CSV table of N, CA and C and ligand atoms in Angstrom, one decimal:
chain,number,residue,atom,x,y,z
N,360,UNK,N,0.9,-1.2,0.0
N,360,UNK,CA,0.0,0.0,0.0
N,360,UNK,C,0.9,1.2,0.0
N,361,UNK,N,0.7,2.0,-1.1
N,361,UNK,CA,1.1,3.0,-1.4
N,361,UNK,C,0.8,4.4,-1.0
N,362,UNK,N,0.9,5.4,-0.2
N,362,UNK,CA,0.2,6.3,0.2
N,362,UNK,C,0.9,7.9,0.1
N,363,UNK,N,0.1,8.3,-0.4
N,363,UNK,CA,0.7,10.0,-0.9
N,363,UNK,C,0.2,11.0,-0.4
N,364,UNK,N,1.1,11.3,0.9
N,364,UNK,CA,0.2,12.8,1.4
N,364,UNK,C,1.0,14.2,0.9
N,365,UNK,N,-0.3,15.0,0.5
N,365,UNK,CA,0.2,16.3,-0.1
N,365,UNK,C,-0.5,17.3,0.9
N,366,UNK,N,0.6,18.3,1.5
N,366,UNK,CA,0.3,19.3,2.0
N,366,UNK,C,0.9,20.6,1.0
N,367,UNK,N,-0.5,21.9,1.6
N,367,UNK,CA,-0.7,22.8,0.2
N,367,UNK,C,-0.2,23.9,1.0
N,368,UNK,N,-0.2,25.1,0.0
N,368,UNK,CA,0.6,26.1,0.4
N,368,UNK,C,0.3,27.0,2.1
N,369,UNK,N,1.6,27.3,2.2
N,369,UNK,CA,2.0,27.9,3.9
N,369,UNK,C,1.8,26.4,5.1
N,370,UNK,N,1.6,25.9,5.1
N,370,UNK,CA,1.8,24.4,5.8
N,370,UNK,C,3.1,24.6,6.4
N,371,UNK,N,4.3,24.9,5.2
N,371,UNK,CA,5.4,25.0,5.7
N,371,UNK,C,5.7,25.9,6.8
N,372,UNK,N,4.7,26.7,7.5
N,372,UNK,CA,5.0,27.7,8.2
N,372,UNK,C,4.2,27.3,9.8
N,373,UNK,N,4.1,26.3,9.8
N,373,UNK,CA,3.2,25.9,11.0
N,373,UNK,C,4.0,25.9,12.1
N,374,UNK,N,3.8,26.6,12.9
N,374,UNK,CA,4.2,26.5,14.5
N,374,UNK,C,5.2,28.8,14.3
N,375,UNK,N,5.1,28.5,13.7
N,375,UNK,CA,5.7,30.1,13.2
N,375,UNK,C,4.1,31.4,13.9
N,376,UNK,N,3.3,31.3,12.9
N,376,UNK,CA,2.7,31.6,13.4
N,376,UNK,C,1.3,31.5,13.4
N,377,UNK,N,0.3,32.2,13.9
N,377,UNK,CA,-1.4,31.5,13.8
N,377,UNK,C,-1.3,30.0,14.7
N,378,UNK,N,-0.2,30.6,15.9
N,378,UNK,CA,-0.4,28.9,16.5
N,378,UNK,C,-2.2,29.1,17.8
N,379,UNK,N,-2.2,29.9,17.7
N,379,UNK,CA,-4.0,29.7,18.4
N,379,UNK,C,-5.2,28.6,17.1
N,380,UNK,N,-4.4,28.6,15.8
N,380,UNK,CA,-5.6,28.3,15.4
N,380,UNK,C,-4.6,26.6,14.7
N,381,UNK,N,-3.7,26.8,14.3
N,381,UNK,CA,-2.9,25.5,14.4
N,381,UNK,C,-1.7,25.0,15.0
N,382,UNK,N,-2.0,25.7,16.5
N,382,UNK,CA,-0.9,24.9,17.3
N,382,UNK,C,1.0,25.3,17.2
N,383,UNK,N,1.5,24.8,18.0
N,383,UNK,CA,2.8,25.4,18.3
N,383,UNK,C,3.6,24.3,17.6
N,384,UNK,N,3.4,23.2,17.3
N,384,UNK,CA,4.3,22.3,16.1
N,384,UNK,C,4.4,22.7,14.9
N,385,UNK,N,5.7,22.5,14.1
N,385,UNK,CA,6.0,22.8,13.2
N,385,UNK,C,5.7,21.7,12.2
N,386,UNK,N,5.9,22.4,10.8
N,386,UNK,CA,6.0,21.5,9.7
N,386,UNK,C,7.0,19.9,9.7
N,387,UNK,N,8.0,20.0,10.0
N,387,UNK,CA,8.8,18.9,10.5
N,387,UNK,C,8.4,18.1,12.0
N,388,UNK,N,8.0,18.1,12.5
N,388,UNK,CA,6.6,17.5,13.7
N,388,UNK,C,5.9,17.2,12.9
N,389,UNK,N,5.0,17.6,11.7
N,389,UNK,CA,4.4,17.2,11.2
N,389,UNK,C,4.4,16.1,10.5
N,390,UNK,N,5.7,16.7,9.7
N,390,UNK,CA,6.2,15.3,9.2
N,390,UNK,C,6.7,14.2,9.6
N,391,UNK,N,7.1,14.3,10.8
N,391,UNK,CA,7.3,13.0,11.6
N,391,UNK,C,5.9,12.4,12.1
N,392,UNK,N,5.1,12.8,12.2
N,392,UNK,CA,3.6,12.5,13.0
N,392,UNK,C,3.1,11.6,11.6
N,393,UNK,N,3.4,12.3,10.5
N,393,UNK,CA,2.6,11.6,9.1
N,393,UNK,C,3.3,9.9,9.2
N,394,UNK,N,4.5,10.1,9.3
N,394,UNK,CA,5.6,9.3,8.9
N,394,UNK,C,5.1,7.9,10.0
N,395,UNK,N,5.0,8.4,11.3
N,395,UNK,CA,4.2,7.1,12.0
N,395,UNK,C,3.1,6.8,12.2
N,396,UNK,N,2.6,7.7,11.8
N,396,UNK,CA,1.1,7.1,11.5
N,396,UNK,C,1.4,6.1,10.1
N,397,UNK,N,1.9,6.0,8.5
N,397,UNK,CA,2.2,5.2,7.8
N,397,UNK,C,2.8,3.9,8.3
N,398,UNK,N,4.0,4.0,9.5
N,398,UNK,CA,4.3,2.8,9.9
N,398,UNK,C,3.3,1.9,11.2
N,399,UNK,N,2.5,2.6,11.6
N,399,UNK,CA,1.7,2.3,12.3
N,399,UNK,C,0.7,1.0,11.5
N,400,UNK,N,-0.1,1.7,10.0
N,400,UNK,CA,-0.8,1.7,9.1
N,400,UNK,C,0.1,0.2,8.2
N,401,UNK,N,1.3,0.3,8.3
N,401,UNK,CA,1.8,-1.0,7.6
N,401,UNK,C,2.0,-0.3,6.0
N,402,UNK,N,2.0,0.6,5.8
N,402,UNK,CA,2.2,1.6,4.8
N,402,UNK,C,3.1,2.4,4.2
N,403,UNK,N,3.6,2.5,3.2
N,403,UNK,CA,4.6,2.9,2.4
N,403,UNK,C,4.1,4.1,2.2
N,404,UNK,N,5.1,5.4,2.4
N,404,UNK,CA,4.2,6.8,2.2
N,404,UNK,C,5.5,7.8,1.7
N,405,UNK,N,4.9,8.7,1.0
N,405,UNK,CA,6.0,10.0,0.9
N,405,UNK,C,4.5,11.1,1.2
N,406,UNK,N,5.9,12.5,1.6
N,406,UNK,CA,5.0,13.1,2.3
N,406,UNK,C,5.6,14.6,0.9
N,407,UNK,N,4.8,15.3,0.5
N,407,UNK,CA,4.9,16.1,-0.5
N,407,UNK,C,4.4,17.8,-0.1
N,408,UNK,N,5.0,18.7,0.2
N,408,UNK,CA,4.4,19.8,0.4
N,408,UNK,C,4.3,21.1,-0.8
N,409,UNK,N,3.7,21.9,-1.2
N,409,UNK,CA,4.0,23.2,-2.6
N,409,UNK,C,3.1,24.0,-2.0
N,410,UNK,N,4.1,25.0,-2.3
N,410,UNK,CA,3.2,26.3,-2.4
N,410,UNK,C,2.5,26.5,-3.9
N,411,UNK,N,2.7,26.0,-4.6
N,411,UNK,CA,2.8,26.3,-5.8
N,411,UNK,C,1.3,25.2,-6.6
N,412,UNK,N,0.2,25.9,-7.0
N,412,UNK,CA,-1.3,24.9,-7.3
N,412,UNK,C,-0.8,24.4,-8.6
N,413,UNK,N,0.1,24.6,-9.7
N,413,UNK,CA,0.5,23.8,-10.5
N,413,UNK,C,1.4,22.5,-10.3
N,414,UNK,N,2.1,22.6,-9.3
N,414,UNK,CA,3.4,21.7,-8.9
N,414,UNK,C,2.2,20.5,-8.3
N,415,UNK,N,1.2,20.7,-7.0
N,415,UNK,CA,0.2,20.0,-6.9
N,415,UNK,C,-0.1,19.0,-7.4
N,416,UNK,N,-1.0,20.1,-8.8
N,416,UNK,CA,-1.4,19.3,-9.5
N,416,UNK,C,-0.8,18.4,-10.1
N,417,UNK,N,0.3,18.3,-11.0
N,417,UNK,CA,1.5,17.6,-11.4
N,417,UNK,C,1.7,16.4,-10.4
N,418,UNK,N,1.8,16.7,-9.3
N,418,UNK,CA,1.9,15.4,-8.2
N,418,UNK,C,1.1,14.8,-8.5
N,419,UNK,N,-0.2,14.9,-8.2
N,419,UNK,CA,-1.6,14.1,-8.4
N,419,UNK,C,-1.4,13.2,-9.9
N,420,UNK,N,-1.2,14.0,-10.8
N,420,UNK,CA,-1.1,13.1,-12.4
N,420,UNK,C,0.1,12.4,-12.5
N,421,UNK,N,1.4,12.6,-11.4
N,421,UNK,CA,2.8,11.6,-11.4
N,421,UNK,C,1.7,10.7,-10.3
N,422,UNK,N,0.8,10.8,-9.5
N,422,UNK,CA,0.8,9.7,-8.8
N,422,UNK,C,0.2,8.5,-9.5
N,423,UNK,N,-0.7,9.1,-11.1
N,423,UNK,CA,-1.3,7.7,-11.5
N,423,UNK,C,-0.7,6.3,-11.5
N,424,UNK,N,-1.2,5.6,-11.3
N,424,UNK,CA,-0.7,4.0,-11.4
N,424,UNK,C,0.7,3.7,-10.4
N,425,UNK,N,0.9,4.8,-9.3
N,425,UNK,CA,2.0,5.0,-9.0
N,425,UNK,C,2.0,4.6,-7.2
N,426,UNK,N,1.0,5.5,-6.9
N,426,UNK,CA,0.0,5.5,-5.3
N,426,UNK,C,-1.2,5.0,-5.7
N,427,UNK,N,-1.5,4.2,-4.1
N,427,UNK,CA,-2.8,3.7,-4.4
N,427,UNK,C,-3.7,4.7,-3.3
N,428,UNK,N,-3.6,5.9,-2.4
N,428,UNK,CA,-4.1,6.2,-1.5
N,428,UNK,C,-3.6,7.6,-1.7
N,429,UNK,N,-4.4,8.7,-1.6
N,429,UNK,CA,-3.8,10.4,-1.5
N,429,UNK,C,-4.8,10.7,-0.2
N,430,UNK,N,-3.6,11.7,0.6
N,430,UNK,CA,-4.5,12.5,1.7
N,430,UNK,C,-4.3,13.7,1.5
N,431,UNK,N,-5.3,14.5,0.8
N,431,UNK,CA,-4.4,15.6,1.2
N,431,UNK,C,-5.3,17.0,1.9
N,432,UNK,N,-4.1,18.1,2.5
N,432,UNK,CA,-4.5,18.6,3.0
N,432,UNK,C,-4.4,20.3,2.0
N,433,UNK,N,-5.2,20.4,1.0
N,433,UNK,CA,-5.3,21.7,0.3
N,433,UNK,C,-4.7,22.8,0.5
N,434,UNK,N,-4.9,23.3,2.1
N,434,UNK,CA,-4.7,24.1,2.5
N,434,UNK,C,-6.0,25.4,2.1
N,435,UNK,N,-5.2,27.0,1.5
N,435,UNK,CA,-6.0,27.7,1.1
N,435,UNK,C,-6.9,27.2,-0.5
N,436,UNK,N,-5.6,26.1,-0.8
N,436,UNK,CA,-6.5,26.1,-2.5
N,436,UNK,C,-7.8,25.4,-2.2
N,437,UNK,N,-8.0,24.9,-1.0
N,437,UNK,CA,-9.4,24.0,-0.7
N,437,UNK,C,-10.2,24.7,-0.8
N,438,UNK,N,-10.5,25.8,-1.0
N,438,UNK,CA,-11.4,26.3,-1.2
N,438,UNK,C,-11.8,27.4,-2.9
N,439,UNK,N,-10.5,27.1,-3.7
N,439,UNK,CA,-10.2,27.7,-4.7
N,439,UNK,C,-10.3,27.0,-6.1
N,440,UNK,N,-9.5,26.1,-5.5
N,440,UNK,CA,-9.1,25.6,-7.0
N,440,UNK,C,-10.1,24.2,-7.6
N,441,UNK,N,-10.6,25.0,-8.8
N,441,UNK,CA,-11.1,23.6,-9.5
N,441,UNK,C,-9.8,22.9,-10.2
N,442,UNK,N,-8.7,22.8,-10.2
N,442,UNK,CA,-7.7,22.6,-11.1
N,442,UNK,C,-7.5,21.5,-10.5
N,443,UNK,N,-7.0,21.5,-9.1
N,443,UNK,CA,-6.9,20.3,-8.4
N,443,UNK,C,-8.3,19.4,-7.7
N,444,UNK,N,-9.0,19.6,-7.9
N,444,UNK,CA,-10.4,18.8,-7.3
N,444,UNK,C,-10.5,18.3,-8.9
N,445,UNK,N,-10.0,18.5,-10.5
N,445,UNK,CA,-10.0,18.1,-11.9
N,445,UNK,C,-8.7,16.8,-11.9
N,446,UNK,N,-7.7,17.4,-11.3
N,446,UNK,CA,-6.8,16.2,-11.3
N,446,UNK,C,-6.8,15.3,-10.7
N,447,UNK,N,-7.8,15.1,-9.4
N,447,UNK,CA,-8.1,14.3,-8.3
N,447,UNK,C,-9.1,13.4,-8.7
N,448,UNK,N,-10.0,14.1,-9.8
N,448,UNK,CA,-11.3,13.1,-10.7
N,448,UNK,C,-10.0,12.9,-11.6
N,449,UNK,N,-9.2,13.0,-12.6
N,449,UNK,CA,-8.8,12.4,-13.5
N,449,UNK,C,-8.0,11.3,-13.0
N,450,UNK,N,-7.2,11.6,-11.6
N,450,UNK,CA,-5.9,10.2,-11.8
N,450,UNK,C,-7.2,9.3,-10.9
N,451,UNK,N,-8.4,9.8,-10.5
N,451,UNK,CA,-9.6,9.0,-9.4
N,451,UNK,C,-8.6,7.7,-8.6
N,452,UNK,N,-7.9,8.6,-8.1
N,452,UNK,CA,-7.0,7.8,-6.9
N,452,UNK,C,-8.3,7.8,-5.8
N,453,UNK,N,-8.5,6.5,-4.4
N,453,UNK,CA,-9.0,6.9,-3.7
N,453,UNK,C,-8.5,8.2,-2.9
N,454,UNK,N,-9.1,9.5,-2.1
N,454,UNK,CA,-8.7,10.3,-1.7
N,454,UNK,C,-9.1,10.7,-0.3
N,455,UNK,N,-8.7,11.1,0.4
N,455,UNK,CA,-9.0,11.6,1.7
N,455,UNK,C,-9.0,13.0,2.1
N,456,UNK,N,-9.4,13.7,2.8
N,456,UNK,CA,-9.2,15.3,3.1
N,456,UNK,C,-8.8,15.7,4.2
N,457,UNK,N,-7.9,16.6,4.6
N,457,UNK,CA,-7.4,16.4,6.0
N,457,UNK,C,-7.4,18.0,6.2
N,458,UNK,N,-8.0,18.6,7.1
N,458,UNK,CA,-7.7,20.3,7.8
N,458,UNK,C,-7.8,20.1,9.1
N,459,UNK,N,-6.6,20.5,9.4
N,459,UNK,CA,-6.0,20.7,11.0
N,459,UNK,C,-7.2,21.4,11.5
N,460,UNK,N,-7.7,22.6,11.2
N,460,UNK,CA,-8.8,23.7,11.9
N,460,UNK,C,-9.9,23.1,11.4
N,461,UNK,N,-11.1,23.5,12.4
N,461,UNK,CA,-12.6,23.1,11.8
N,461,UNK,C,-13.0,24.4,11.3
N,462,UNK,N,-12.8,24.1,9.5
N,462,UNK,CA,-13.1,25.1,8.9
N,462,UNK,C,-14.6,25.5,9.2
N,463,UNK,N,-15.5,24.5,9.7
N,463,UNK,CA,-16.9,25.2,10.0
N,463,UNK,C,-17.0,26.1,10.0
N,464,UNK,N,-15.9,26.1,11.7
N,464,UNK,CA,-16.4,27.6,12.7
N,464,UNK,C,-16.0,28.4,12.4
N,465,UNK,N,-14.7,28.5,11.0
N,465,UNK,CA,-13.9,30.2,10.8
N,465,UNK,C,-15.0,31.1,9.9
N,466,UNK,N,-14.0,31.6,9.1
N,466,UNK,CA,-14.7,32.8,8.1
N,466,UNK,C,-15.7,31.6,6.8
N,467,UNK,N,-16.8,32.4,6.8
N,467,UNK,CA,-17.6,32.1,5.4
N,467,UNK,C,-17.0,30.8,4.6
N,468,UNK,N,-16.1,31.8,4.1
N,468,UNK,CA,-15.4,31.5,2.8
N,468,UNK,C,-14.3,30.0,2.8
N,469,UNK,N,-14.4,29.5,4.3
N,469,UNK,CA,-13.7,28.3,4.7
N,469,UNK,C,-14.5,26.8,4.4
N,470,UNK,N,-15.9,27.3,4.3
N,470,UNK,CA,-16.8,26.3,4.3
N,470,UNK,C,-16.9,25.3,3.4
N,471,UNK,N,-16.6,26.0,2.3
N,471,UNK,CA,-17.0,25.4,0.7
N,471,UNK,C,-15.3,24.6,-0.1
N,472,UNK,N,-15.5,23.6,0.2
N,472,UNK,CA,-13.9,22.6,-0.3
N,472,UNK,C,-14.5,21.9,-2.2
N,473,UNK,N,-14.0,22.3,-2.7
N,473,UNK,CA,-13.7,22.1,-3.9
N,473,UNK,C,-13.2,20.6,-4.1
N,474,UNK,N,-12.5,20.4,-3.1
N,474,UNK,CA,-11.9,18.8,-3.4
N,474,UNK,C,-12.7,18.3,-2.6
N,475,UNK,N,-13.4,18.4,-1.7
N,475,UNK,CA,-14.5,17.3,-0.9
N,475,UNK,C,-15.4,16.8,-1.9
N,476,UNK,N,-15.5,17.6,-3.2
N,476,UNK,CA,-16.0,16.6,-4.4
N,476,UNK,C,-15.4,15.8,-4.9
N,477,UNK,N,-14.1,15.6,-4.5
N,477,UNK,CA,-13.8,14.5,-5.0
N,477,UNK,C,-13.4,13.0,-3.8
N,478,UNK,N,-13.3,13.9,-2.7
N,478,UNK,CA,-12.5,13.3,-1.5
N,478,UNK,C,-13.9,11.9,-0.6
N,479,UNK,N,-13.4,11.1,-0.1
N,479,UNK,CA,-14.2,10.0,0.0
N,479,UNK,C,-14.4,10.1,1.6
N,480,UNK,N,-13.5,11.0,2.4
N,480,UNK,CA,-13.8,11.1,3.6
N,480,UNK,C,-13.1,12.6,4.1
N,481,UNK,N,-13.6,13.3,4.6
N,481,UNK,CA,-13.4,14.8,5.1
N,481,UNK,C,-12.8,14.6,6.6
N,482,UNK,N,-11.6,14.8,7.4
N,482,UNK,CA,-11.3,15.1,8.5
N,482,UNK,C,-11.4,16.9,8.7
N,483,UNK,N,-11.5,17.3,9.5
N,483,UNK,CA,-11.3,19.0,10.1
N,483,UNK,C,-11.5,18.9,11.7
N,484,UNK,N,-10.6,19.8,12.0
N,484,UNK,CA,-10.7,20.3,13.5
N,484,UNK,C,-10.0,19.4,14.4
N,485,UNK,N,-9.1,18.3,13.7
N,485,UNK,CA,-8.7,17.5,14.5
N,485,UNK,C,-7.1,17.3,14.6
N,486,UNK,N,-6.4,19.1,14.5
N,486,UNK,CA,-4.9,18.6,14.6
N,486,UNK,C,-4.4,18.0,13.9
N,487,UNK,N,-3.1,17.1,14.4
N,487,UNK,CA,-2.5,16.5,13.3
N,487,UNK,C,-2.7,15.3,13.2
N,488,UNK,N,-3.8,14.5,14.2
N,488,UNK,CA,-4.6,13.3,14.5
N,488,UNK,C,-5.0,13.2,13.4
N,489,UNK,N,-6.2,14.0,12.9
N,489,UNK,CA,-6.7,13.9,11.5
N,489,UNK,C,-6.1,13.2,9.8
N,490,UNK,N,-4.9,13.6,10.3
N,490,UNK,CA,-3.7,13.0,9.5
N,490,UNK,C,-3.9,11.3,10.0
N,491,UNK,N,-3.9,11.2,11.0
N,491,UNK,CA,-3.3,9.8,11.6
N,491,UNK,C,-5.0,8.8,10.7
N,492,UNK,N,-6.3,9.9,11.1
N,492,UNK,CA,-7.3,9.1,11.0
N,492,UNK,C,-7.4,8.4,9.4
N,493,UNK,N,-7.3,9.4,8.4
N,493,UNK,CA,-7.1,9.1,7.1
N,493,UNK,C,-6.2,8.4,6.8
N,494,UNK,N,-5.0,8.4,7.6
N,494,UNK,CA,-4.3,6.9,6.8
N,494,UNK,C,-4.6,5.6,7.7
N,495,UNK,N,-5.3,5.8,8.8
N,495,UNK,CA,-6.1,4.4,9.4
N,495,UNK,C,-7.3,4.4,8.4
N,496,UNK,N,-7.5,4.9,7.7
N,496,UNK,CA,-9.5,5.0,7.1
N,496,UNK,C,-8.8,4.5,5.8
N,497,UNK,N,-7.8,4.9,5.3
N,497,UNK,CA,-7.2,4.9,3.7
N,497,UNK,C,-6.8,3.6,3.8
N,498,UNK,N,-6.3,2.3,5.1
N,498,UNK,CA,-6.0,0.9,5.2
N,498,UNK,C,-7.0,0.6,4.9
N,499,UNK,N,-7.7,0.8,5.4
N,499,UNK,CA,-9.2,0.2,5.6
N,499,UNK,C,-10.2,0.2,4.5
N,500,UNK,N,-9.6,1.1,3.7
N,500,UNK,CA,-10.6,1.5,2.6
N,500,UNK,C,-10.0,0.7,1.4
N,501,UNK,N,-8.6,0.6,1.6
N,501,UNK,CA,-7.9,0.3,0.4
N,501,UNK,C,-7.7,-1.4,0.7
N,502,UNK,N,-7.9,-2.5,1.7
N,502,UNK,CA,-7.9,-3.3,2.1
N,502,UNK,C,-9.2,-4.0,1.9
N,503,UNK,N,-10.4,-3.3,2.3
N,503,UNK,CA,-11.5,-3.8,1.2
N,503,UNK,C,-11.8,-4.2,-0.3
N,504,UNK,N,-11.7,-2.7,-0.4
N,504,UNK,CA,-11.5,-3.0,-2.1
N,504,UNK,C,-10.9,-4.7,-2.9
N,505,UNK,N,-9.6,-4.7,-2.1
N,505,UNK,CA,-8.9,-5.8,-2.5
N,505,UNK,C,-9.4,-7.2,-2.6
N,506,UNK,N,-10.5,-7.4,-1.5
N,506,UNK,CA,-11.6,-8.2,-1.6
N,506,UNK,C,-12.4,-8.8,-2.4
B,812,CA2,O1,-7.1,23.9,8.6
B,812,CA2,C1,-6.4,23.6,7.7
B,812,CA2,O2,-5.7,22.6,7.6
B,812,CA2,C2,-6.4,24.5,6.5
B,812,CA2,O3,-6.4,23.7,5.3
B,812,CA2,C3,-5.2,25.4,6.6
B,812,CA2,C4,-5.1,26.5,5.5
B,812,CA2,C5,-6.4,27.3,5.4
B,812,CA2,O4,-6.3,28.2,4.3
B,812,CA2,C6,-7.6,26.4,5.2
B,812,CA2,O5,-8.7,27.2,5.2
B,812,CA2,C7,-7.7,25.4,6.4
B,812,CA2,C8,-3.9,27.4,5.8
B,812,CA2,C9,-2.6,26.8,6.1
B,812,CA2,C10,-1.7,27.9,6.5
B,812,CA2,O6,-1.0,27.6,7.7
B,812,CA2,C11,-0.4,28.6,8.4
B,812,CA2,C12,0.6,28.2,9.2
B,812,CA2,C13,1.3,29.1,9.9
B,812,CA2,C14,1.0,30.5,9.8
B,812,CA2,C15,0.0,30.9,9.0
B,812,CA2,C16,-0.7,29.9,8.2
């Protein structure tokens, strides 16, 4: 089992600042937290971060036939971009959705995810757990199938 998590732009900046609304760990915490949750999961993973919604997308279409499982976490393009919620229906990897904050409760404009059309399960509000839940849900999901 193959698993590909993509984190989207400013991620890199976590524990820097806005730690009231995502915490005082950084991006590297992060990435170690992803990294055992995969070995936990029995899972082979790379962990992919861009500022950049073209590079993204390019990930998504390198991962055809390549990953069997994407988690990703958008960031601001979750709520922007049709470009990547188009490459997510094209390589139709299973997918998962991961936000640290419960976009519920912020601004308006946090509500509405573009890739939850394509995503098969939505985490929010749950830290970097959330991370952990999706690639226990992405075994699980990708272990049926195989059935
Ligand atoms: O809650 C999440 O995980 C978000 O995807 C994070 C995005 C935000 O645009 C989404 O609405 C919800 C923002 C990530 C930026 O992270 C920062 C980290 C440190 C300082 C400032 C921003």
């Amino acid at each position: 089992m193959k698993l590909l998590v993509i984190n989207g732009p400013n991620l890199n900046m976590l524990g820097i600042r806005e730690v009231n609304i995502y915490g005082r760990k950084t991006y590297s915490d992060l990435e170690d937290f992803i990294r055992a949750a995969f070995a936990e999961a029995g899972a082979e993973g790379e962990i992919f971060q861009s500022n950049h919604e073209g590079e993204i997308v390019e990930k998504i279409q390198q991962a055809y036939k390549v990953f069997d499982g994407i988690i990703i976490n958008p960031a601001a393009y979750t709520h922007t971009s049709v470009a990547i919620l188009d490459a997510l229906k094209a390589v139709g990897i299973p997918t998962a959705e991961v936000h640290l904050s419960d976009v519920d409760s912020r601004e308006e404009f946090r509500r509405f995810s573009y890739v939850s059309l394509a995503a098969e399960l939505t985490v929010k509000g749950e830290g970097f757990e959330g991370y952990r839940k999706a690639v226990l849900w992405m075994k699980e999901r990708l272990t049926n199938a195989e059935r």
